[in-house]
Amino acid sequence: MTFEGLDGTGKSTQLRKLAEVLRRAGHKVVETREPGGTVTGEKIRRLLLDSKTEGLSPPAEMALMFAARAQHIAEVIQPALDRGQIVVCDRFSDSTEAYQGYGRRLGSEKVLTLHRILCGNLQPDLTILLDSNPAISLGRARRRNQAATARIAGGPNQGAAKHSSDENRFEQQNRVFFARVHEGYRAIASRERQRIMVIDARGTPSETHRQILEAVERKLKLLSGVS
Ligand code: TMP
């Protein structure tokens, strides 16, 4: 199962809440994220998200996303699925299609082809797409990352600040970029109606959580017995 959406839509919070409910229902759940999820993947994440990484070409950016993902599938996702566990992943290949395919204008075809070649075309059983107003969610993401960067800079180890990574590189893109990413997500959702549930994330976190539980129950029937 995967969570998708623009930065700042509350994905990580909602993923944690859902994982808790699934565990209470007796399932073994692996919570993970992309880019990242393995030691190598987290190194690639630092490189990709650090605003000090300059001049990365769009194809190189896409290749790094897939390198992290291929490692993640081999090391974490496939073994967990083989053990019968539920994997809940914060972002997956739909992010590459929305951000690199649409946002960076590389096109869907390249992303889908690389997904087939490098990821064995592994598809989630269900994708929750948190849909929100791009301006609102982006404002949230930027405030959060600036606060985190300020904590790094003002921390006890200030001398190390210039070597520490922030996660601002994508948030620094402009409104037009995020409008394209948003359009990309909508296009993917209408192509993949069976797999992707679009959830309106403009309400309170608990309203969004309730809608997610309904979608998960409707689609996967995983929650019987949980009140
Ligand atoms: P997040 O984990 O905080 O959502 O940040 C990850 C950032 O990386 C986010 O801005 C979206 C971006 N991203 C891509 O551009 N392509 C991808 O394939 C993935 C997984 C993430």
Coordinates of N, CA and C and ligand atoms in Angstrom, one line a residue:
M1 N 0.8 -1.2 0.0 CA 0.0 0.0 0.0 C 0.9 1.2 0.0
T2 N 0.5 2.3 -0.8 CA 1.4 3.5 -0.8 C 0.5 4.7 -0.5
F3 N 1.2 5.7 0.0 CA 0.6 7.1 0.1 C 1.3 8.0 -0.8
E4 N 0.5 8.8 -1.5 CA 1.0 9.8 -2.4 C 0.4 11.2 -2.2
G5 N 1.0 12.2 -2.8 CA 0.5 13.5 -2.7 C 1.6 14.6 -2.8
L6 N 1.1 15.8 -2.9 CA 2.1 16.9 -2.9 C 2.7 17.0 -1.5
D7 N 3.9 17.7 -1.4 CA 4.5 17.9 -0.2 C 3.6 18.7 0.7
G8 N 3.5 18.3 2.0 CA 2.7 19.0 3.0 C 1.2 18.7 3.0
T9 N 0.8 17.5 2.4 CA -0.6 17.1 2.5 C -0.9 16.3 3.7
G10 N 0.1 16.0 4.6 CA -0.1 15.2 5.8 C 0.1 13.7 5.6
K11 N 0.8 13.3 4.5 CA 1.0 11.9 4.2 C 1.6 11.1 5.4
S12 N 2.7 11.6 5.9 CA 3.4 10.9 6.9 C 2.6 10.6 8.2
T13 N 1.9 11.7 8.6 CA 1.0 11.6 9.8 C -0.1 10.5 9.5
Q14 N -0.7 10.6 8.3 CA -1.8 9.7 8.0 C -1.3 8.3 7.9
L15 N -0.1 8.1 7.3 CA 0.5 6.8 7.2 C 0.7 6.1 8.5
R16 N 1.2 6.9 9.5 CA 1.5 6.4 10.8 C 0.2 6.0 11.5
K17 N -0.9 6.8 11.3 CA -2.2 6.5 12.0 C -2.8 5.2 11.4
L18 N -2.7 5.1 10.1 CA -3.2 3.9 9.5 C -2.4 2.6 9.9
A19 N -1.1 2.8 9.9 CA -0.3 1.6 10.3 C -0.7 1.2 11.8
E20 N -0.9 2.1 12.6 CA -1.4 1.8 14.0 C -2.6 1.0 14.0
V21 N -3.6 1.4 13.2 CA -4.9 0.7 13.2 C -4.7 -0.7 12.6
L22 N -3.9 -0.8 11.6 CA -3.7 -2.1 11.0 C -3.0 -3.1 12.0
R23 N -2.1 -2.5 12.8 CA -1.4 -3.3 13.8 C -2.4 -3.8 14.8
R24 N -3.3 -2.9 15.2 CA -4.3 -3.2 16.2 C -5.2 -4.3 15.7
A25 N -5.4 -4.3 14.4 CA -6.3 -5.4 13.7 C -5.5 -6.7 13.6
G26 N -4.2 -6.7 14.1 CA -3.5 -8.0 14.1 C -2.5 -8.2 12.9
H27 N -2.4 -7.2 12.1 CA -1.5 -7.3 10.9 C -0.1 -6.9 11.3
K28 N 0.9 -7.6 10.6 CA 2.3 -7.2 10.7 C 2.5 -6.1 9.6
V29 N 3.0 -4.9 10.1 CA 3.1 -3.8 9.2 C 4.5 -3.3 9.1
V30 N 5.0 -3.1 7.9 CA 6.3 -2.4 7.7 C 6.0 -1.0 7.2
E31 N 6.5 0.0 8.0 CA 6.3 1.4 7.5 C 7.6 1.8 6.9
T32 N 7.5 2.4 5.7 CA 8.8 2.8 5.1 C 8.5 4.0 4.2
R33 N 9.6 4.5 3.5 CA 9.4 5.7 2.7 C 10.4 5.8 1.6
E34 N 10.1 6.6 0.6 CA 10.9 6.8 -0.6 C 11.1 8.3 -0.8
P35 N 12.2 8.8 -1.4 CA 13.4 8.0 -1.5 C 13.9 7.7 -0.1
G36 N 14.4 6.5 0.1 CA 15.0 6.1 1.4 C 14.6 4.6 1.7
G37 N 14.4 4.4 3.0 CA 14.0 3.0 3.4 C 15.1 2.0 3.5
T38 N 16.3 2.3 3.0 CA 17.5 1.4 3.3 C 18.6 2.4 3.5
V39 N 19.8 1.8 4.0 CA 20.9 2.6 4.3 C 21.4 3.4 3.0
T40 N 21.5 2.6 1.9 CA 21.9 3.2 0.6 C 20.8 4.2 0.2
G41 N 19.5 3.8 0.3 CA 18.5 4.7 -0.1 C 18.5 6.0 0.6
E42 N 18.8 6.0 1.9 CA 18.8 7.2 2.7 C 20.0 8.1 2.3
K43 N 21.1 7.5 1.9 CA 22.2 8.3 1.4 C 21.8 9.0 0.1
I44 N 21.1 8.2 -0.8 CA 20.6 8.8 -2.0 C 19.6 9.9 -1.7
R45 N 18.7 9.7 -0.7 CA 17.7 10.7 -0.3 C 18.4 12.0 0.1
R46 N 19.5 11.9 0.9 CA 20.2 13.1 1.3 C 20.7 13.9 0.1
L47 N 21.3 13.2 -0.8 CA 21.8 13.9 -2.0 C 20.6 14.5 -2.8
L48 N 19.5 13.8 -3.0 CA 18.4 14.3 -3.8 C 17.7 15.5 -3.2
L49 N 17.6 15.5 -1.9 CA 16.7 16.5 -1.2 C 17.5 17.7 -0.7
D50 N 18.8 17.6 -0.6 CA 19.6 18.7 -0.1 C 19.6 19.8 -1.1
S51 N 19.3 21.0 -0.6 CA 19.2 22.2 -1.5 C 20.6 22.6 -2.0
K52 N 21.7 22.0 -1.3 CA 23.0 22.3 -1.8 C 23.4 21.4 -3.0
T53 N 22.6 20.4 -3.3 CA 22.8 19.7 -4.6 C 22.4 20.5 -5.7
E54 N 23.3 21.0 -6.5 CA 23.0 21.9 -7.6 C 23.2 21.3 -8.9
G55 N 22.4 21.7 -9.9 CA 22.6 21.3 -11.3 C 22.4 19.9 -11.6
L56 N 21.6 19.2 -10.8 CA 21.3 17.8 -11.1 C 20.3 17.8 -12.3
S57 N 20.7 17.0 -13.3 CA 19.8 17.0 -14.5 C 18.6 16.2 -14.2
P58 N 17.4 16.5 -14.9 CA 16.2 15.7 -14.6 C 16.4 14.2 -14.8
P59 N 17.1 13.8 -15.9 CA 17.2 12.3 -16.0 C 18.1 11.7 -14.9
A60 N 19.1 12.5 -14.5 CA 19.9 12.0 -13.4 C 19.1 11.9 -12.1
E61 N 18.2 12.9 -11.9 CA 17.4 12.9 -10.7 C 16.4 11.6 -10.7
M62 N 15.9 11.4 -11.9 CA 15.0 10.2 -12.1 C 15.7 8.9 -11.8
A63 N 16.9 8.8 -12.4 CA 17.7 7.6 -12.2 C 18.0 7.4 -10.7
L64 N 18.3 8.4 -10.0 CA 18.6 8.3 -8.6 C 17.4 7.8 -7.8
M65 N 16.2 8.4 -8.2 CA 15.0 7.9 -7.5 C 14.8 6.4 -7.7
F66 N 15.1 6.0 -9.0 CA 14.9 4.6 -9.3 C 16.0 3.7 -8.6
A67 N 17.2 4.2 -8.5 CA 18.2 3.5 -7.8 C 17.8 3.2 -6.4
A68 N 17.4 4.2 -5.7 CA 16.9 4.1 -4.3 C 15.8 3.1 -4.3
R69 N 14.9 3.2 -5.2 CA 13.7 2.3 -5.2 C 14.0 0.8 -5.5
A70 N 14.9 0.6 -6.4 CA 15.3 -0.8 -6.7 C 15.9 -1.5 -5.5
Q71 N 16.8 -0.7 -4.8 CA 17.4 -1.2 -3.6 C 16.4 -1.5 -2.5
H72 N 15.4 -0.6 -2.4 CA 14.4 -0.6 -1.4 C 13.5 -1.9 -1.6
I73 N 13.2 -2.1 -2.9 CA 12.4 -3.3 -3.2 C 13.1 -4.6 -2.9
A74 N 14.4 -4.6 -3.3 CA 15.2 -5.8 -3.1 C 15.5 -6.1 -1.6
E75 N 15.7 -5.0 -0.8 CA 16.2 -5.2 0.6 C 15.0 -5.2 1.6
V76 N 13.9 -4.5 1.3 CA 12.9 -4.3 2.3 C 11.5 -4.8 1.8
I77 N 11.1 -4.2 0.7 CA 9.7 -4.4 0.3 C 9.4 -5.9 -0.1
Q78 N 10.1 -6.4 -1.0 CA 9.8 -7.8 -1.5 C 10.0 -8.8 -0.4
P79 N 11.0 -8.7 0.4 CA 11.1 -9.7 1.5 C 9.9 -9.6 2.5
A80 N 9.5 -8.4 2.8 CA 8.3 -8.2 3.7 C 7.1 -8.8 3.1
L81 N 6.9 -8.5 1.8 CA 5.7 -9.1 1.1 C 5.7 -10.6 1.1
D82 N 7.0 -11.2 0.9 CA 7.1 -12.6 0.9 C 6.8 -13.2 2.3
R83 N 7.0 -12.4 3.3 CA 6.7 -12.9 4.7 C 5.2 -12.7 5.0
G84 N 4.5 -12.2 4.1 CA 3.0 -11.9 4.3 C 2.7 -10.7 5.1
Q85 N 3.7 -9.8 5.2 CA 3.5 -8.5 5.9 C 2.9 -7.5 5.0
I86 N 2.3 -6.5 5.6 CA 1.7 -5.4 4.9 C 2.8 -4.3 4.8
V87 N 3.1 -3.8 3.6 CA 4.1 -2.7 3.5 C 3.3 -1.4 3.2
V88 N 3.5 -0.4 4.1 CA 2.9 0.9 3.9 C 4.0 1.8 3.6
C89 N 4.1 2.3 2.3 CA 5.2 3.1 1.9 C 4.8 4.6 1.5
D90 N 5.5 5.5 2.1 CA 5.3 6.9 1.9 C 6.0 7.3 0.6
R91 N 5.2 7.3 -0.5 CA 5.7 7.6 -1.9 C 6.2 6.3 -2.5
F92 N 6.0 6.3 -3.9 CA 6.6 5.2 -4.7 C 6.6 5.7 -6.1
S93 N 6.5 4.8 -7.1 CA 6.7 5.3 -8.5 C 5.7 6.3 -9.0
D94 N 4.5 6.4 -8.4 CA 3.7 7.5 -8.8 C 4.3 8.9 -8.6
S95 N 5.1 8.9 -7.5 CA 5.8 10.2 -7.2 C 6.8 10.5 -8.4
T96 N 7.5 9.5 -8.9 CA 8.4 9.8 -10.0 C 7.7 10.2 -11.2
E97 N 6.5 9.6 -11.5 CA 5.7 10.0 -12.6 C 5.2 11.5 -12.5
A98 N 4.7 11.8 -11.2 CA 4.2 13.1 -11.0 C 5.3 14.2 -11.0
Y99 N 6.4 13.9 -10.3 CA 7.5 14.9 -10.1 C 8.4 15.0 -11.3
Q100 N 8.9 13.8 -11.7 CA 9.9 13.9 -12.8 C 9.2 13.8 -14.1
G101 N 8.1 13.0 -14.2 CA 7.4 12.8 -15.5 C 6.7 14.1 -15.9
Y102 N 5.9 14.7 -14.9 CA 5.1 15.9 -15.2 C 5.9 17.1 -14.7
G103 N 6.4 17.1 -13.4 CA 7.0 18.3 -12.9 C 8.2 18.7 -13.7
R104 N 9.1 17.7 -14.0 CA 10.3 18.0 -14.8 C 10.1 17.8 -16.2
R105 N 8.9 17.4 -16.6 CA 8.5 17.2 -18.0 C 9.3 16.1 -18.7
L106 N 9.7 15.0 -18.0 CA 10.3 13.9 -18.7 C 9.3 13.0 -19.4
G107 N 8.1 13.2 -19.0 CA 7.0 12.3 -19.6 C 6.8 11.0 -18.9
S108 N 5.6 10.5 -19.0 CA 5.2 9.3 -18.2 C 5.9 8.1 -18.8
E109 N 6.0 8.0 -20.1 CA 6.5 6.8 -20.7 C 7.8 6.3 -20.2
K110 N 8.8 7.3 -20.0 CA 10.1 6.9 -19.5 C 10.0 6.4 -18.1
V111 N 9.2 7.0 -17.3 CA 9.0 6.6 -15.9 C 8.4 5.2 -15.9
L112 N 7.4 4.9 -16.6 CA 6.7 3.6 -16.6 C 7.6 2.5 -17.2
T113 N 8.5 2.9 -18.2 CA 9.4 1.9 -18.7 C 10.5 1.6 -17.7
L114 N 11.0 2.6 -17.0 CA 12.0 2.3 -16.0 C 11.4 1.5 -14.9
H115 N 10.2 1.8 -14.6 CA 9.5 1.0 -13.5 C 9.4 -0.5 -13.8
R116 N 9.1 -0.7 -15.1 CA 9.1 -2.1 -15.6 C 10.5 -2.8 -15.5
I117 N 11.5 -2.0 -16.0 CA 12.8 -2.6 -16.1 C 13.5 -2.8 -14.7
L118 N 13.3 -1.8 -13.9 CA 14.1 -1.8 -12.6 C 13.3 -2.3 -11.4
C119 N 12.0 -2.2 -11.5 CA 11.2 -2.6 -10.3 C 10.3 -3.7 -10.6
G120 N 10.5 -4.5 -11.7 CA 9.6 -5.6 -12.1 C 8.2 -5.2 -12.1
N121 N 7.9 -3.9 -12.4 CA 6.5 -3.4 -12.5 C 5.7 -3.7 -11.2
L122 N 6.4 -3.8 -10.1 CA 5.7 -4.0 -8.8 C 4.6 -2.9 -8.6
Q123 N 3.4 -3.3 -8.3 CA 2.3 -2.3 -8.1 C 1.7 -2.5 -6.7
P124 N 1.4 -1.4 -6.0 CA 0.7 -1.5 -4.8 C -0.7 -2.0 -5.0
D125 N -1.3 -2.7 -3.9 CA -2.7 -3.1 -4.0 C -3.6 -1.9 -3.9
L126 N -3.1 -0.9 -3.2 CA -3.9 0.3 -3.0 C -3.0 1.5 -2.8
T127 N -3.4 2.6 -3.4 CA -2.6 3.8 -3.3 C -3.6 4.9 -2.8
I128 N -3.2 5.5 -1.7 CA -4.0 6.6 -1.1 C -3.4 7.9 -1.6
L129 N -4.1 8.6 -2.5 CA -3.6 9.9 -3.0 C -4.3 11.0 -2.2
L130 N -3.5 11.7 -1.4 CA -4.0 12.8 -0.6 C -4.0 14.1 -1.4
D131 N -5.2 14.6 -1.7 CA -5.4 15.7 -2.6 C -5.7 16.9 -1.8
S132 N -4.9 18.0 -2.1 CA -5.1 19.2 -1.4 C -4.9 20.4 -2.3
N133 N -5.1 21.6 -1.8 CA -4.8 22.8 -2.6 C -3.2 22.9 -2.6
P134 N -2.6 23.0 -3.8 CA -1.2 23.0 -3.9 C -0.6 24.2 -3.1
A135 N -1.2 25.4 -3.1 CA -0.6 26.5 -2.4 C -0.6 26.3 -0.9
I136 N -1.7 25.7 -0.4 CA -1.8 25.4 1.1 C -0.8 24.4 1.5
S137 N -0.7 23.3 0.8 CA 0.1 22.2 1.2 C 1.6 22.5 1.1
L138 N 1.9 23.3 0.0 CA 3.3 23.7 -0.2 C 3.8 24.6 0.9
G139 N 2.9 25.6 1.3 CA 3.2 26.5 2.4 C 3.5 25.7 3.6
R140 N 2.7 24.7 3.9 CA 3.0 23.9 5.1 C 4.4 23.2 5.0
A141 N 4.6 22.6 3.9 CA 5.9 21.9 3.7 C 7.1 22.8 3.9
R142 N 7.0 24.0 3.3 CA 8.1 24.9 3.4 C 8.3 25.4 4.8
R143 N 7.2 25.7 5.5 CA 7.4 26.1 6.9 C 8.1 25.0 7.7
R144 N 7.6 23.8 7.5 CA 8.2 22.6 8.2 C 9.7 22.5 8.0
N145 N 10.0 22.5 6.7 CA 11.5 22.3 6.3 C 12.3 23.5 6.8
Q146 N 11.8 24.7 6.7 CA 12.6 25.8 7.2 C 12.9 25.7 8.7
A147 N 11.8 25.3 9.4 CA 12.0 25.1 10.9 C 13.1 24.0 11.1
A148 N 13.0 22.9 10.3 CA 14.0 21.9 10.5 C 15.4 22.3 10.2
T149 N 15.5 23.1 9.1 CA 16.8 23.7 8.8 C 17.4 24.6 9.8
A150 N 16.5 25.4 10.4 CA 16.9 26.4 11.4 C 17.3 25.6 12.7
R151 N 16.7 24.4 12.9 CA 17.1 23.6 14.1 C 18.5 23.1 13.8
I152 N 18.8 22.7 12.6 CA 20.2 22.2 12.3 C 21.2 23.3 12.5
A153 N 20.8 24.5 11.9 CA 21.8 25.6 12.0 C 22.0 26.1 13.4
G154 N 20.9 26.1 14.2 CA 21.0 26.7 15.5 C 21.4 25.6 16.6
G155 N 21.6 24.4 16.2 CA 21.8 23.3 17.1 C 23.2 23.4 17.8
P156 N 23.4 22.5 18.8 CA 24.7 22.6 19.5 C 25.9 22.5 18.6
N157 N 25.7 21.8 17.5 CA 26.9 21.6 16.6 C 26.9 22.5 15.4
Q158 N 26.8 23.8 15.7 CA 26.6 24.7 14.6 C 27.7 24.7 13.5
G159 N 28.9 24.3 13.9 CA 30.0 24.3 13.0 C 29.7 23.3 11.9
A160 N 28.9 22.2 12.2 CA 28.7 21.2 11.2 C 27.5 21.5 10.3
A161 N 26.9 22.7 10.6 CA 25.6 23.0 9.8 C 25.8 23.0 8.3
K162 N 27.0 23.5 7.9 CA 27.1 23.6 6.4 C 27.3 22.3 5.8
H163 N 27.6 21.3 6.6 CA 27.7 19.9 6.0 C 26.4 19.1 6.3
S164 N 25.5 19.6 7.1 CA 24.3 18.8 7.3 C 23.3 19.0 6.2
S165 N 22.5 18.0 5.9 CA 21.6 18.2 4.8 C 20.3 18.7 5.2
D166 N 19.7 19.6 4.4 CA 18.3 20.1 4.7 C 17.5 19.3 3.6
E167 N 16.2 19.5 3.7 CA 15.4 18.7 2.7 C 14.5 19.7 1.9
N168 N 15.2 20.8 1.5 CA 14.4 21.9 0.8 C 14.5 21.9 -0.7
R169 N 15.3 21.0 -1.3 CA 15.5 21.2 -2.8 C 14.2 21.2 -3.6
F170 N 13.3 20.3 -3.3 CA 12.1 20.2 -4.1 C 11.1 21.4 -3.7
E171 N 11.1 21.7 -2.4 CA 10.2 22.8 -2.0 C 10.6 24.1 -2.6
Q172 N 11.8 24.2 -3.0 CA 12.2 25.5 -3.6 C 11.7 25.7 -5.1
Q173 N 11.1 24.6 -5.6 CA 10.6 24.8 -7.0 C 9.4 25.8 -6.9
N174 N 9.1 26.3 -8.1 CA 8.0 27.3 -8.1 C 6.6 26.7 -8.2
R175 N 5.6 27.7 -8.2 CA 4.2 27.3 -8.2 C 3.9 26.5 -9.5
V176 N 4.5 26.9 -10.6 CA 4.2 26.3 -11.9 C 4.6 24.8 -11.9
F177 N 5.8 24.6 -11.3 CA 6.3 23.2 -11.2 C 5.2 22.3 -10.4
F178 N 4.8 22.9 -9.2 CA 3.8 22.1 -8.4 C 2.5 22.0 -9.0
A179 N 2.1 23.0 -9.9 CA 0.8 22.8 -10.6 C 0.9 21.6 -11.6
R180 N 2.1 21.5 -12.2 CA 2.3 20.3 -13.1 C 2.3 19.0 -12.3
V181 N 2.9 19.0 -11.2 CA 2.9 17.8 -10.4 C 1.5 17.4 -10.0
H182 N 0.7 18.4 -9.6 CA -0.7 18.2 -9.2 C -1.5 17.6 -10.3
E183 N -1.3 18.2 -11.5 CA -2.0 17.8 -12.7 C -1.6 16.3 -13.0
G184 N -0.3 16.0 -12.8 CA 0.2 14.7 -13.0 C -0.5 13.7 -12.1
Y185 N -0.6 14.0 -10.8 CA -1.3 13.1 -9.9 C -2.7 12.8 -10.4
R186 N -3.4 13.9 -10.8 CA -4.8 13.8 -11.2 C -4.9 12.8 -12.5
A187 N -3.9 13.0 -13.4 CA -4.0 12.2 -14.6 C -3.7 10.7 -14.2
I188 N -2.7 10.5 -13.3 CA -2.4 9.1 -12.9 C -3.6 8.5 -12.3
A189 N -4.3 9.3 -11.4 CA -5.4 8.7 -10.7 C -6.6 8.4 -11.6
S190 N -6.8 9.2 -12.7 CA -7.9 8.8 -13.5 C -7.5 7.6 -14.5
R191 N -6.2 7.4 -14.7 CA -5.8 6.2 -15.5 C -5.9 5.0 -14.6
E192 N -5.6 5.1 -13.3 CA -5.4 3.9 -12.4 C -6.6 3.9 -11.4
R193 N -7.8 3.9 -11.9 CA -8.9 4.0 -11.0 C -9.1 2.8 -10.0
Q194 N -8.7 1.7 -10.5 CA -8.8 0.5 -9.6 C -7.9 0.5 -8.4
R195 N -6.7 1.1 -8.6 CA -5.7 1.1 -7.6 C -5.7 2.4 -6.7
I196 N -6.0 3.5 -7.3 CA -5.7 4.8 -6.6 C -7.0 5.3 -6.0
M197 N -7.1 5.6 -4.7 CA -8.2 6.3 -4.1 C -7.8 7.7 -3.8
V198 N -8.5 8.6 -4.3 CA -8.2 10.0 -4.1 C -9.0 10.5 -2.8
I199 N -8.3 11.0 -1.8 CA -8.9 11.4 -0.6 C -8.7 12.9 -0.4
D200 N -9.7 13.6 -0.1 CA -9.7 15.0 0.1 C -9.0 15.3 1.4
A201 N -7.8 15.9 1.3 CA -7.0 16.1 2.6 C -7.1 17.6 3.1
R202 N -8.2 18.3 2.7 CA -8.3 19.7 3.2 C -9.0 19.8 4.5
G203 N -9.6 18.7 5.0 CA -10.3 18.7 6.3 C -9.3 18.5 7.4
T204 N -9.8 18.2 8.6 CA -8.9 18.0 9.8 C -8.2 16.7 9.6
P205 N -7.1 16.5 10.3 CA -6.4 15.2 10.2 C -7.3 14.0 10.6
S206 N -8.2 14.2 11.6 CA -9.1 13.0 11.9 C -10.2 12.8 10.9
E207 N -10.6 13.8 10.2 CA -11.6 13.6 9.1 C -10.9 12.8 8.0
T208 N -9.7 13.2 7.7 CA -8.9 12.5 6.6 C -8.7 11.1 7.0
H209 N -8.3 10.9 8.2 CA -8.0 9.5 8.7 C -9.3 8.6 8.5
R210 N -10.4 9.2 8.9 CA -11.7 8.4 8.8 C -11.9 8.0 7.3
Q211 N -11.7 8.9 6.4 CA -11.9 8.6 5.0 C -10.9 7.6 4.5
I212 N -9.7 7.6 5.0 CA -8.7 6.6 4.6 C -9.1 5.2 5.1
L213 N -9.6 5.2 6.4 CA -10.0 3.9 6.9 C -11.1 3.3 6.1
E214 N -12.1 4.1 5.7 CA -13.2 3.7 4.9 C -12.7 3.1 3.5
A215 N -11.7 3.8 2.9 CA -11.2 3.4 1.6 C -10.4 2.1 1.8
V216 N -9.6 1.9 2.9 CA -8.9 0.7 3.1 C -9.8 -0.5 3.3
E217 N -10.8 -0.2 4.1 CA -11.8 -1.3 4.4 C -12.5 -1.7 3.1
R218 N -13.0 -0.7 2.3 CA -13.7 -1.0 1.1 C -12.9 -1.8 0.1
K219 N -11.6 -1.4 0.0 CA -10.8 -2.0 -1.0 C -10.1 -3.3 -0.5
L220 N -9.6 -3.4 0.7 CA -8.8 -4.5 1.1 C -9.4 -5.3 2.2
K221 N -10.5 -4.9 2.8 CA -11.1 -5.6 3.9 C -10.1 -6.1 5.0
L222 N -9.3 -5.2 5.4 CA -8.2 -5.6 6.4 C -8.6 -5.2 7.8
L223 N -9.7 -4.6 8.0 CA -9.9 -4.0 9.4 C -11.0 -4.7 10.1
S224 N -11.6 -5.8 9.7 CA -12.7 -6.4 10.4 C -12.3 -6.7 11.8
G225 N -13.1 -6.3 12.8 CA -12.8 -6.6 14.2 C -12.2 -5.4 14.9
V226 N -11.9 -4.3 14.1 CA -11.4 -3.1 14.8 C -12.6 -2.1 14.9
S227 N -12.7 -1.5 16.1 CA -13.8 -0.6 16.3 C -13.3 0.8 15.8
Ligands
TMP1 P1 9.0 13.6 1.4 O1 9.5 12.3 1.7 O2 9.2 14.6 2.5 O3 7.7 13.6 0.8 O4 10.0 14.3 0.3 C1 10.4 13.6 -0.8 C2 10.6 14.6 -1.9 O5 11.1 14.0 -3.1 C3 9.3 15.3 -2.4 O6 9.4 16.6 -2.7 C4 8.9 14.5 -3.6 C5 10.2 14.1 -4.2 N1 10.2 12.9 -4.9 C6 10.4 12.9 -6.3 O7 10.5 14.0 -6.9 N2 10.3 11.7 -7.0 C7 10.2 10.5 -6.4 O8 10.2 9.5 -7.1 C8 10.0 10.5 -5.0 C9 9.9 9.2 -4.3 C10 10.0 11.7 -4.3

